[in-house]
Amino acid sequence: MAGKGNKSQVEAGKESSKGKKDDASKQYLEEKGFSEDIGARALIRDTVNGYVFWSIFQALAPMIWFYPLNELEISGYEAFAVVWLIPIVCEFSGLLQILRNRWAMGLLRLASVASLASFQAPSTLSRLIILAAGAGTSSLVLAATLFSPCKRIRCQTYWSLSLGLFAFITSRIWFVSFVPTWWNDQTNSVIIALGFIAALDQIVSGMDKVEKKVQVMVSSDQPAWFAAALGFGSLLFLTHWCFGEVSLITRWVVKGYPDPGPQPGIWGYPWSFVGAAAFFALYYLPTWQGYIGGLVLGVYTASIWPAMVNQVSACAPGRTLALANLVYIVEVLFLVWTVAFNFVPGGEYTREHSDWLIGAVMLFIVLGLRSGGRTGSDYTAFARIKTIRLPTGLHRAMILLIVVIGLLGFGHRQDPHRHELPKKANPRDFTAAIWTYHFGYDNKGWPSLERSAELLNNTGADVITLLESDASKPFLGNNDLGMWLGERLGMYVDFGPSTKDHTWGNLLLSKYPIVKSTHHLLPSPHGELAPAITATINIAGQHVDFVVTHMGNDRDVLDRKLQASFLADELRNCKNPAVFLGYVTSQPGSRDYKELISRGGVKDIDETDKGRWCEYIMYKGLIRLGYARVTHGGLSDTEVQIGRFRIPEDPKNFVDNRRLTKDPARVDKDLLFNSVFGTYHDGHGYFSDHRFHMSTPKYFLP
């Protein structure tokens, strides 16, 4: 009994000692501005707040870019980017104190959420103005919280950014690379409702209140604000550029079939050197080697966020965040300049130089991490971070939950019947279409995916080339159009050339398996880079070659001459029946047109159509059946052209159809184009919806 009593006393002493330690730890955390009261409600609220921030932050650049994209010149609306510099007002200490007031913060948060309603604004300009105002208010919220004298608030802001980014990317998985906030009015309203609930809960809970005992910021051992700002701005840009959506790094490294590389889906100084090496591996290496570099870069990027936040949050908020945002703006603009070099001043110096941008980004990040201050030399040691509290069990559970939801999204999208072959009266018949897609935005700047998918589905096209279709760039929304349309239409996708090749994009979609393909950058000594794909597709057991392209601007005469010669060689060297779907920027009968016809050995699907300028359908070794032009209906600045063909049973001994008819009664019903586009229309036809025009449809008879 005595032994048991002694044992009980020892255990009681241990419990008492443990309780004192727990109380001391709790008191220490509270003195340092941390709160142990981190529940599921708080984490959900922080996640939603972070989601709202990333929705606004990643949306403004594409909205600004819409104007120069439409006008093909600097529009003046680029000036709206200055809203990101509004944190400079925090240099006025009195104003900063007002912003840090609990109720002022509440109003700013509510205003940020309200700006999401810009998606439902009546005009493009009003949408831009409202969204820009939201970007300004969310930047002020970030300045007031990330740089707060209260460590609890700084820590909360870090976890809000981190969890919000995870949730943001996860939601894009479920929406096949698109952001629910900017998808349609219904999803936009849901996000707004969640955002308002989170913002109101933030106000009611008083989590933005700075306790009086921690109002004085300890200024000793403060980092160099200039270097910290360079690093933080570059880290924001890197995160947006490469990891704002799960498919981005796979689109950097894609190559032609049969080994295109990984498909979008589930797939100290030394550490900085590893990060830089991984970045350059992603840029220079193809397929799986580059993809591994991208994964390593992802680990590196995630690992330095706590350290960078710790550095930058110890600096003066106004000048630091304003400069960081300015660095972000300049780096986004430089990325635009590397692709749009043919249309912007000084473009000859930035042409194809994403490598310079990578070098600058990594250099600035290293400078930011080495700017002195709290983290000391061992900036990768998470345990030594003083602003960012180590993740609790609830933090880990929330991250795990978000990741699992994302993985379930991939599972939900799997469809074993997606690539079922089309059923036709004659399996040798197929339809091809070409469309300048305009990056998945309509002529007013709203997403056009659902409407364009319906249009493409109505064309009955088995093979489609979509030009101006690489939206996997920050200033175009980081949207993977090929992945979305491939899943929506049940088609194989050849994304090429890759995002890092500085073109506007050239997608190839096919209901039939793609046997092999080669991606080309056409000769472009003077003008914009021109993409092309040469692909072999297995149609009903027969191989058919497709050459699809977007040639350079019409003002670059030598470029177009060299490009036409290259494409003609590709067509001439095709060993199978071939179809050319190209944006030629020349009228019928021009030098480049004749080069393709004569040297390439192809025929124009309708040599009588003299009203074309850019899009052409040509062919060889096939029997033409029909040709149509369909109005874009406001979804793009270019129509859809459709050609229907038959693979001859004897490729060496067949006669092409030569007689043209516009009377559908003379044509087999199985060969008629979809009547949803109306009937034959003589002349252009300025329709607000999708209609046949330009004296089509036309059919060809034996």
XYZ file of C-alpha atoms in Angstrom:
702
model
C 0.000 0.000 0.000
C 2.843 2.346 0.906
C 4.458 1.682 -2.472
C 1.239 2.462 -4.226
C 0.860 5.684 -2.245
C 4.378 6.810 -3.085
C 3.692 6.032 -6.731
C 0.505 8.069 -6.657
C 2.332 11.006 -5.095
C 5.033 10.838 -7.796
C 2.425 10.738 -10.558
C 0.558 13.621 -8.981
C 3.802 15.589 -8.836
C 4.423 14.886 -12.513
C 0.905 16.013 -13.399
C 1.361 19.185 -11.365
C 4.726 19.876 -13.025
C 3.229 19.252 -16.460
C 0.348 21.592 -15.684
C 2.748 24.343 -14.616
C 4.753 23.877 -17.828
C 1.579 24.032 -19.903
C 0.492 27.199 -18.084
C 3.925 28.712 -18.592
C 3.890 27.811 -22.290
C 0.441 29.290 -22.691
C 1.476 32.457 -20.877
C 4.629 32.729 -23.017
C 2.620 32.365 -26.225
C 0.092 34.958 -25.095
C 2.872 37.387 -24.161
C 4.346 36.917 -27.635
C 1.017 37.663 -29.260
C 0.041 34.077 -30.076
C -3.262 32.554 -29.114
C -3.815 28.897 -28.474
C -7.501 29.303 -29.265
C -7.186 28.014 -32.827
C -10.286 26.020 -33.605
C -11.823 24.593 -36.729
C -14.010 27.685 -37.104
C -10.979 29.962 -37.129
C -9.131 27.826 -39.677
C -12.137 27.671 -41.998
C -12.547 31.437 -41.709
C -8.859 32.023 -42.425
C -8.991 29.658 -45.400
C -11.948 31.501 -46.930
C -10.259 34.869 -46.343
C -7.137 33.590 -48.074
C -9.211 32.176 -50.924
C -10.784 35.591 -51.492
C -7.338 37.209 -51.524
C -5.937 34.811 -54.138
C -9.088 35.089 -56.263
C -8.628 38.852 -56.483
C -4.847 38.815 -56.682
C -4.704 36.397 -59.624
C -7.649 37.949 -61.496
C -6.574 41.549 -61.998
C -3.738 40.950 -64.490
C -5.930 38.983 -66.967
C -8.628 41.646 -66.679
C -6.138 44.415 -67.477
C -4.596 42.355 -70.280
C -7.971 41.992 -71.993
C -7.712 45.527 -73.406
C -4.314 45.364 -75.152
C -5.235 41.835 -76.262
C -8.320 43.135 -78.051
C -6.711 46.296 -79.391
C -3.280 44.769 -80.177
C -1.551 47.769 -78.648
C -0.942 49.427 -75.287
C -4.401 50.617 -74.310
C -3.886 52.863 -71.283
C -5.937 50.596 -69.028
C -2.661 49.105 -67.838
C -2.629 52.061 -65.434
C -5.077 50.158 -63.225
C -2.100 48.104 -62.031
C -1.122 51.047 -59.787
C -3.795 49.937 -57.308
C -1.286 47.315 -56.166
C 0.917 50.187 -54.964
C -1.710 51.611 -52.612
C 0.021 50.160 -49.502
C 2.417 53.106 -49.786
C -0.215 55.138 -47.861
C 0.773 53.075 -44.819
C 3.902 55.206 -44.627
C 1.653 57.680 -42.831
C 1.649 56.222 -39.343
C -1.634 57.883 -38.374
C -3.404 56.338 -41.358
C -1.826 52.977 -40.613
C -3.202 53.097 -37.074
C -6.660 53.801 -38.477
C -6.399 50.872 -40.886
C -5.422 48.564 -38.041
C -8.562 49.447 -36.163
C -10.791 46.415 -35.841
C -13.764 48.103 -37.493
C -11.758 49.699 -40.292
C -10.276 46.296 -41.043
C -13.784 44.865 -41.132
C -14.873 47.423 -43.713
C -11.810 46.707 -45.863
C -12.457 42.974 -45.732
C -16.113 43.455 -46.679
C -15.121 45.773 -49.542
C -12.668 43.154 -50.837
C -15.362 40.489 -50.855
C -17.823 42.870 -52.508
C -15.373 43.401 -55.373
C -15.871 39.765 -56.360
C -19.278 40.855 -57.653
C -17.388 42.631 -60.448
C -17.911 39.417 -62.407
C -21.610 40.283 -62.610
C -21.020 43.901 -63.620
C -22.844 45.140 -66.754
C -19.743 46.141 -68.728
C -16.084 45.229 -69.099
C -14.869 48.610 -67.866
C -17.094 48.626 -64.783
C -15.897 45.115 -64.022
C -12.265 46.247 -64.249
C -12.881 49.281 -62.026
C -14.640 47.260 -59.307
C -12.046 44.486 -59.387
C -9.188 46.996 -59.233
C -10.800 48.607 -56.182
C -10.933 45.165 -54.574
C -7.273 44.573 -55.352
C -6.465 47.851 -53.634
C -8.473 47.074 -50.490
C -7.103 43.528 -50.241
C -3.569 44.952 -50.504
C -4.347 47.287 -47.601
C -5.651 44.351 -45.569
C -2.415 42.494 -46.290
C -0.334 45.522 -45.297
C -2.199 45.930 -42.021
C -2.144 42.251 -41.027
C 1.041 40.728 -42.423
C 3.024 43.616 -40.932
C 0.993 43.846 -37.732
C 2.868 44.428 -34.447
C 0.835 41.502 -33.117
C 2.459 38.161 -33.857
C -0.869 36.405 -33.547
C -2.280 38.445 -36.446
C 0.860 37.968 -38.549
C 0.729 34.231 -37.953
C -2.982 34.150 -38.766
C -2.295 36.015 -42.023
C 0.415 33.571 -43.047
C -1.854 30.582 -42.487
C -4.691 32.378 -44.266
C -2.472 32.857 -47.331
C -1.204 29.275 -47.197
C -4.502 27.493 -46.579
C -6.283 29.847 -48.970
C -3.829 29.004 -51.745
C -4.294 25.263 -51.151
C -8.064 25.730 -51.301
C -7.778 27.943 -54.370
C -5.768 25.343 -56.287
C -8.035 22.521 -55.092
C -11.133 24.321 -56.364
C -9.440 24.683 -59.749
C -9.022 20.903 -59.849
C -12.780 20.460 -59.544
C -13.385 23.119 -62.195
C -10.721 21.674 -64.546
C -8.195 24.529 -64.146
C -10.737 27.371 -63.940
C -11.470 29.466 -60.846
C -15.027 29.021 -59.481
C -15.035 32.683 -58.471
C -14.819 33.660 -62.130
C -16.733 30.787 -63.744
C -20.404 31.811 -63.803
C -22.870 33.937 -61.844
C -23.915 31.044 -59.601
C -20.428 30.009 -58.479
C -19.451 33.659 -58.160
C -22.405 34.257 -55.827
C -21.510 31.227 -53.692
C -17.939 32.469 -53.205
C -19.216 35.956 -52.368
C -21.588 34.520 -49.759
C -18.807 32.470 -48.152
C -16.511 35.485 -48.242
C -19.049 37.709 -46.487
C -19.687 35.074 -43.798
C -15.938 34.765 -43.158
C -15.445 38.548 -43.105
C -18.354 39.083 -40.705
C -17.098 36.299 -38.461
C -13.668 37.958 -38.486
C -15.300 41.175 -37.279
C -17.467 39.520 -34.636
C -14.640 37.366 -33.276
C -12.393 40.403 -32.853
C -9.438 38.563 -34.375
C -8.215 41.759 -36.064
C -7.924 43.553 -32.735
C -4.366 44.392 -31.732
C -3.872 43.982 -27.981
C -2.422 47.053 -26.301
C 0.393 45.098 -24.702
C 1.827 44.160 -28.107
C 1.321 47.463 -29.911
C 5.005 48.374 -29.861
C 6.956 46.605 -32.583
C 10.444 45.467 -31.595
C 12.708 47.093 -34.186
C 16.048 45.513 -33.292
C 17.599 43.117 -35.776
C 15.230 44.351 -38.511
C 15.828 43.060 -42.065
C 16.798 45.370 -44.907
C 13.366 46.341 -46.236
C 14.492 46.855 -49.834
C 15.970 43.377 -50.226
C 13.070 41.793 -48.340
C 10.597 43.506 -50.671
C 12.464 42.307 -53.765
C 12.338 38.774 -52.429
C 8.694 38.819 -51.385
C 7.506 40.321 -54.673
C 9.445 37.718 -56.632
C 8.064 34.922 -54.461
C 4.513 36.132 -55.136
C 5.275 36.133 -58.845
C 6.921 32.699 -58.800
C 3.978 31.212 -56.907
C 1.501 32.716 -59.368
C 3.575 31.922 -62.473
C 4.300 28.266 -61.812
C 1.973 27.060 -59.063
C -1.259 29.022 -59.410
C -2.808 25.925 -61.027
C -1.836 22.251 -60.972
C -1.305 21.830 -64.726
C 1.177 24.666 -65.237
C 4.504 22.871 -64.954
C 3.288 20.012 -67.168
C 2.562 22.560 -69.904
C 6.100 23.884 -69.640
C 7.631 20.538 -70.509
C 5.164 19.049 -73.025
C 6.463 17.533 -76.274
C 4.886 15.738 -79.195
C 3.309 12.280 -79.226
C 3.924 9.400 -78.556
C 5.796 10.688 -75.489
C 4.272 14.088 -74.720
C 5.459 13.985 -71.112
C 3.368 14.091 -67.920
C -0.239 15.046 -68.537
C -2.010 17.571 -66.305
C -3.495 15.769 -63.353
C -2.453 13.979 -60.201
C 0.766 13.856 -61.253
C 20.529 28.268 -47.006
C 22.430 29.138 -50.241
C 22.744 25.457 -51.104
C 18.952 25.182 -50.956
C 18.651 28.320 -53.110
C 21.004 26.771 -55.648
C 18.757 23.693 -55.652
C 15.719 25.908 -56.270
C 17.441 27.818 -59.077
C 18.704 24.609 -60.674
C 15.198 23.140 -60.517
C 13.761 26.265 -62.145
C 16.217 26.140 -65.024
C 15.636 22.384 -65.369
C 11.917 23.121 -65.729
C 12.734 25.746 -68.367
C 15.345 23.884 -70.429
C 14.596 20.164 -70.060
C 11.753 18.316 -71.820
C 9.003 15.994 -70.554
C 9.767 14.034 -67.385
C 13.181 15.584 -66.653
C 11.694 19.082 -66.704
C 8.670 17.908 -64.731
C 10.913 16.582 -61.941
C 12.607 19.973 -61.918
C 9.177 21.553 -61.507
C 8.342 19.286 -58.566
C 11.604 20.175 -56.834
C 10.898 23.845 -57.502
C 7.481 23.381 -55.884
C 9.043 21.940 -52.735
C 11.563 24.779 -52.684
C 8.864 27.442 -53.132
C 6.711 26.032 -50.333
C 9.686 25.743 -48.005
C 10.731 29.392 -48.256
C 7.313 30.986 -47.795
C 7.508 30.945 -43.958
C 11.006 32.369 -43.966
C 10.182 35.078 -46.495
C 7.041 36.085 -44.600
C 9.082 36.249 -41.420
C 11.627 38.541 -43.086
C 9.217 40.866 -44.821
C 6.779 41.184 -41.893
C 9.527 42.732 -39.775
C 9.868 45.676 -42.175
C 7.959 48.916 -42.594
C 4.642 47.901 -44.195
C 4.017 50.809 -46.584
C 7.232 50.970 -48.552
C 7.909 47.225 -48.288
C 4.609 45.896 -49.614
C 4.349 48.670 -52.231
C 7.802 47.768 -53.564
C 7.026 44.045 -53.398
C 3.880 44.604 -55.460
C 5.820 46.802 -57.877
C 8.356 44.001 -58.349
C 5.459 41.618 -59.017
C 3.990 44.026 -61.610
C 7.334 44.480 -63.393
C 7.933 40.741 -63.522
C 4.441 40.091 -64.922
C 5.037 42.802 -67.537
C 8.402 41.322 -68.443
C 6.710 37.949 -68.938
C 4.185 39.641 -71.250
C 7.036 41.283 -73.148
C 8.785 37.924 -73.757
C 5.734 36.748 -75.742
C 4.284 40.010 -77.090
C 7.677 41.337 -78.181
C 6.454 42.040 -81.711
C 3.796 44.473 -80.483
C 5.480 46.382 -77.635
C 8.301 48.936 -77.388
C 11.669 47.374 -76.589
C 10.407 43.933 -77.444
C 13.529 43.105 -79.410
C 15.451 43.002 -76.120
C 13.016 40.835 -74.169
C 12.167 38.417 -76.997
C 12.198 34.805 -75.706
C 14.095 35.767 -72.565
C 12.154 34.053 -69.811
C 15.576 32.781 -68.737
C 16.519 36.344 -67.741
C 13.307 36.566 -65.751
C 14.021 33.269 -63.987
C 17.495 34.485 -63.058
C 16.153 37.764 -61.676
C 13.382 36.054 -59.701
C 15.770 33.612 -58.039
C 18.343 36.326 -57.328
C 15.753 38.565 -55.666
C 14.444 35.659 -53.603
C 17.946 34.892 -52.320
C 18.478 38.581 -51.495
C 15.174 38.624 -49.634
C 16.049 35.547 -47.624
C 19.485 36.941 -46.814
C 18.231 40.412 -45.851
C 19.077 39.878 -42.177
C 16.691 40.020 -39.251
C 14.849 37.314 -37.378
C 15.737 34.224 -39.341
C 19.480 34.502 -39.169
C 21.522 32.300 -41.499
C 19.476 29.130 -41.234
C 16.420 30.384 -43.103
C 15.254 26.905 -44.096
C 14.874 25.718 -40.510
C 11.134 26.003 -39.956
C 11.495 25.476 -36.221
C 13.459 28.731 -35.907
C 10.769 30.896 -37.495
C 9.464 33.311 -34.859
C 6.605 35.024 -36.681
C 5.087 31.841 -38.062
C 3.881 29.434 -35.451
C 4.471 25.757 -36.128
C 1.384 24.034 -37.544
C -0.953 22.554 -34.970
C -2.812 19.297 -35.393
C -5.774 21.271 -36.746
C -3.553 23.005 -39.308
C -2.264 19.644 -40.499
C -5.790 18.237 -40.573
C -7.033 21.196 -42.625
C -4.191 20.866 -45.138
C -4.804 17.124 -45.380
C -8.532 17.691 -45.866
C -7.952 20.202 -48.662
C -5.468 17.872 -50.390
C -7.872 14.928 -50.130
C -10.669 17.050 -51.617
C -8.329 17.896 -54.483
C -7.494 14.240 -55.079
C -11.191 13.391 -55.043
C -11.598 16.047 -57.726
C -9.158 14.181 -59.951
C -11.066 10.968 -59.318
C -14.382 12.629 -60.090
C -13.052 13.787 -63.453
C -11.971 10.344 -64.616
C -14.274 8.995 -67.320
C -13.398 5.576 -68.803
C -15.740 6.260 -71.728
C -14.299 9.670 -72.584
C -12.487 8.530 -75.727
C -15.134 6.377 -77.338
C -14.817 6.542 -81.133
C -17.546 8.376 -83.050
C -20.224 6.216 -84.716
C -20.729 7.035 -88.375
C -22.527 5.663 -91.415
C -19.155 5.631 -93.166
C -16.237 5.209 -90.721
C -13.890 6.763 -93.295
C -15.643 10.140 -93.076
C -14.311 12.783 -90.705
C -14.708 16.485 -90.063
C -11.947 18.989 -89.294
C -12.279 22.531 -87.950
C -10.058 25.537 -87.337
C -10.796 28.427 -84.998
C -8.786 31.312 -83.597
C -9.899 30.828 -80.038
C -8.892 34.057 -78.312
C -7.771 32.382 -75.066
C -11.191 31.245 -73.891
C -12.583 34.755 -73.293
C -15.431 36.288 -75.251
C -15.276 39.747 -76.804
C -16.343 41.342 -73.519
C -13.777 39.550 -71.378
C -15.997 36.886 -69.786
C -15.186 33.133 -69.861
C -16.515 31.456 -72.996
C -15.722 27.806 -72.299
C -19.227 26.384 -71.954
C -20.530 28.345 -74.927
C -17.550 27.500 -77.104
C -17.760 23.818 -76.165
C -21.374 23.812 -77.299
C -20.375 25.496 -80.562
C -17.556 23.043 -81.242
C -19.771 20.102 -80.382
C -22.396 21.342 -82.834
C -19.857 21.491 -85.662
C -19.475 17.709 -85.419
C -15.715 18.170 -85.791
C -13.563 15.108 -85.118
C -10.286 17.038 -85.307
C -10.019 20.662 -84.181
C -7.167 23.116 -84.079
C -7.561 26.059 -81.719
C -5.187 28.954 -82.287
C -4.347 31.628 -79.696
C -5.116 29.019 -77.068
C -2.225 29.010 -74.579
C -3.815 30.619 -71.530
C -1.417 28.875 -69.112
C 0.193 32.219 -68.293
C -0.474 34.499 -65.296
C -1.728 37.385 -67.409
C -4.193 35.061 -69.180
C -5.566 33.409 -66.054
C -3.374 30.277 -65.784
C -6.201 28.378 -67.499
C -5.545 25.082 -69.257
C -7.941 25.276 -72.199
C -6.777 21.990 -73.692
C -7.411 20.051 -70.495
C -10.871 21.575 -70.035
C -12.014 21.107 -73.622
C -10.453 17.651 -73.867
C -12.460 16.465 -70.868
C -15.629 18.321 -71.844
C -15.652 17.137 -75.484
C -14.132 13.704 -74.913
C -11.117 14.373 -77.124
C -7.404 13.641 -77.095
C -5.267 16.745 -76.619
C -1.967 17.766 -78.137
C -0.856 20.957 -76.381
C 1.926 22.497 -78.370
C 4.344 24.039 -78.457
C 4.875 24.290 -74.718
C 4.074 27.366 -72.641
C 7.765 28.212 -72.239
C 8.223 28.498 -76.021
C 6.807 32.048 -76.106
C 3.930 31.552 -78.567
C 0.242 32.325 -78.283
C -0.611 28.635 -78.456
C -1.794 26.018 -80.937
C -4.011 23.251 -79.557
C -4.914 20.089 -81.431
C -8.010 18.169 -80.275
C -9.001 14.806 -81.723
C -11.760 12.253 -81.137
C -9.374 9.697 -82.627
C -6.056 8.569 -81.096
C -3.015 10.711 -81.856
C -0.297 8.311 -83.043
C 2.588 10.779 -83.091
C 3.195 14.495 -83.363
C 5.983 17.018 -83.630
C 5.862 20.560 -82.296
C 7.494 23.312 -84.332
C 8.592 26.877 -83.814
C 8.486 28.220 -87.361
C 11.291 30.442 -88.704
C 10.662 33.910 -87.282
C 13.761 36.121 -87.641
C 11.814 39.405 -87.352
C 8.315 38.933 -86.000
C 6.334 36.974 -83.438
C 7.058 33.292 -82.900
C 4.753 31.077 -84.951
C 3.705 27.663 -83.602
C 2.855 24.567 -85.617
C 2.089 20.886 -85.034
C 2.528 18.006 -87.454
C 0.465 15.075 -86.185
C -0.568 11.626 -87.365
C -4.051 10.529 -86.256
C -5.549 7.049 -86.509
C -8.992 7.473 -88.078
C -10.875 4.179 -88.409
C -7.635 2.272 -88.821
C -6.274 4.719 -91.407
C -3.492 7.182 -90.651
C -4.141 10.791 -91.620
C -1.578 13.576 -91.183
C -2.519 17.039 -89.940
C -0.417 20.177 -90.202
C -1.882 22.932 -88.032
C -0.395 26.375 -87.514
C -0.715 30.066 -86.734
C 1.694 31.936 -89.008
C 3.222 35.258 -88.041
C 1.906 38.778 -88.441
C 1.305 39.989 -91.991
C 3.763 42.888 -91.663
C 6.744 40.539 -91.291
C 7.238 39.596 -94.941
C 10.388 37.490 -94.600
C 8.971 35.586 -91.637
C 5.870 34.561 -93.558
C 7.907 33.562 -96.596
C 10.134 31.270 -94.524
C 7.168 29.910 -92.580
C 5.191 29.100 -95.725
C 8.224 27.303 -97.127
C 8.658 25.266 -93.932
C 4.990 24.293 -93.801
C 4.971 23.390 -97.492
C 7.868 21.018 -96.843
C 5.962 19.445 -93.958
C 2.951 18.881 -96.222
C 5.059 17.551 -99.077
C 6.767 15.074 -96.754
C 3.503 13.667 -95.366
C 3.342 9.964 -96.222
C -0.383 9.721 -95.472
C -3.427 11.645 -96.652
C -3.077 15.107 -95.131
C -5.108 18.101 -93.957
C -3.728 21.605 -93.476
C -5.526 23.795 -90.926
C -3.703 27.098 -90.898
C -3.859 30.779 -90.060
C -1.891 32.160 -93.000
C -2.395 35.975 -92.750
C -2.552 36.222 -96.551
C -5.356 36.411 -99.078
C -6.105 33.639 -101.598
C -3.708 33.732 -104.520
C -0.947 35.412 -102.489
C 2.679 34.327 -102.479
C 2.355 32.224 -99.318
C -0.930 30.706 -100.465
C 0.653 29.613 -103.740
C 3.696 28.231 -101.904
C 1.507 25.952 -99.803
C -0.534 24.821 -102.817
C 2.312 24.237 -105.279
C 5.214 23.156 -103.117
C 3.106 21.450 -100.481
C 1.099 19.530 -103.050
C -2.264 20.320 -101.441
C -5.591 21.650 -102.718
C -7.750 24.406 -101.277
C -11.024 22.968 -100.003
C -12.853 25.774 -101.840
C -10.757 27.694 -104.325
C -13.807 29.813 -105.243
C -13.939 31.380 -101.755
C -12.045 34.642 -102.261
C -13.299 36.292 -99.075
C -10.773 34.714 -96.702
C -7.788 36.358 -95.084
C -6.399 34.191 -92.306
C -7.950 30.753 -91.865
C -7.520 28.093 -94.551
C -8.327 24.410 -94.959
C -6.265 22.495 -97.506
C -5.873 18.775 -98.166
C -4.340 16.006 -100.247
C -5.041 12.287 -100.683
C -8.645 12.779 -99.514
C -12.100 13.254 -101.004
C -13.711 16.549 -100.045
C -17.352 16.369 -98.984
C -18.308 19.757 -97.557
C -17.142 23.173 -96.411
C -18.739 25.700 -94.052
C -18.007 28.946 -92.253
C -19.768 29.679 -88.962
C -19.910 33.097 -87.276
C -18.134 33.463 -83.946
C -21.175 34.974 -82.229
C -19.047 37.238 -80.030
C -16.895 34.436 -78.606
C -13.801 35.443 -80.562
C -12.707 37.830 -83.291
C -12.627 35.028 -85.877
C -15.112 32.588 -87.364
C -15.003 28.795 -87.306
C -14.182 27.027 -90.575
C -15.202 23.407 -91.089
C -14.140 20.861 -93.698
C -15.579 17.388 -94.207
C -13.560 14.630 -95.903
C -13.566 10.939 -96.790
C -10.528 8.682 -96.723
C -10.455 6.854 -100.087
C -10.454 3.062 -100.007
C -7.691 2.989 -102.613
C -5.308 5.872 -101.853
C -3.551 5.513 -105.210
C -6.608 5.245 -107.407
C -9.502 7.560 -106.546
C -11.255 10.627 -107.940
C -11.941 13.706 -105.824
C -15.390 15.296 -105.756
C -15.451 18.226 -108.176
C -19.086 19.357 -108.482
C -20.189 22.021 -106.009
C -23.753 22.280 -104.751
C -25.514 24.472 -102.230
C -28.710 22.438 -102.274
C -28.888 20.131 -99.225
C -31.558 18.046 -100.953
C -28.892 16.709 -103.301
C -26.660 15.547 -100.455
C -26.778 12.398 -98.352
C -28.309 13.310 -94.974
C -25.351 11.782 -93.138
C -23.049 14.340 -94.799
C -25.063 17.482 -94.056
C -23.725 20.032 -91.582
C -25.730 20.694 -88.421
C -28.950 22.597 -89.159
C -28.594 24.385 -85.797
C -26.517 26.936 -87.744
C -29.382 27.603 -90.118
C -29.260 27.088 -93.870
C -27.148 28.402 -96.706
C -26.406 32.116 -96.295
C -25.152 34.287 -99.138
C -22.619 36.899 -98.031
C -21.112 37.741 -94.680
C -24.051 37.900 -92.306
C -23.549 39.871 -89.100
C -25.210 37.560 -86.600
C -25.109 37.814 -82.810
C -25.225 34.036 -82.599
C -23.622 31.199 -84.580
C -24.840 30.996 -88.167
C -23.574 29.839 -91.526
C -22.252 32.745 -93.577
C -19.929 33.682 -96.446
C -21.979 31.714 -98.982
C -21.830 28.422 -97.091
C -22.404 25.606 -96.418
C -21.177 24.075 -99.644
C -21.098 20.406 -100.589
C -19.065 18.545 -103.169
C -20.415 15.733 -105.316
C -18.700 13.169 -107.574
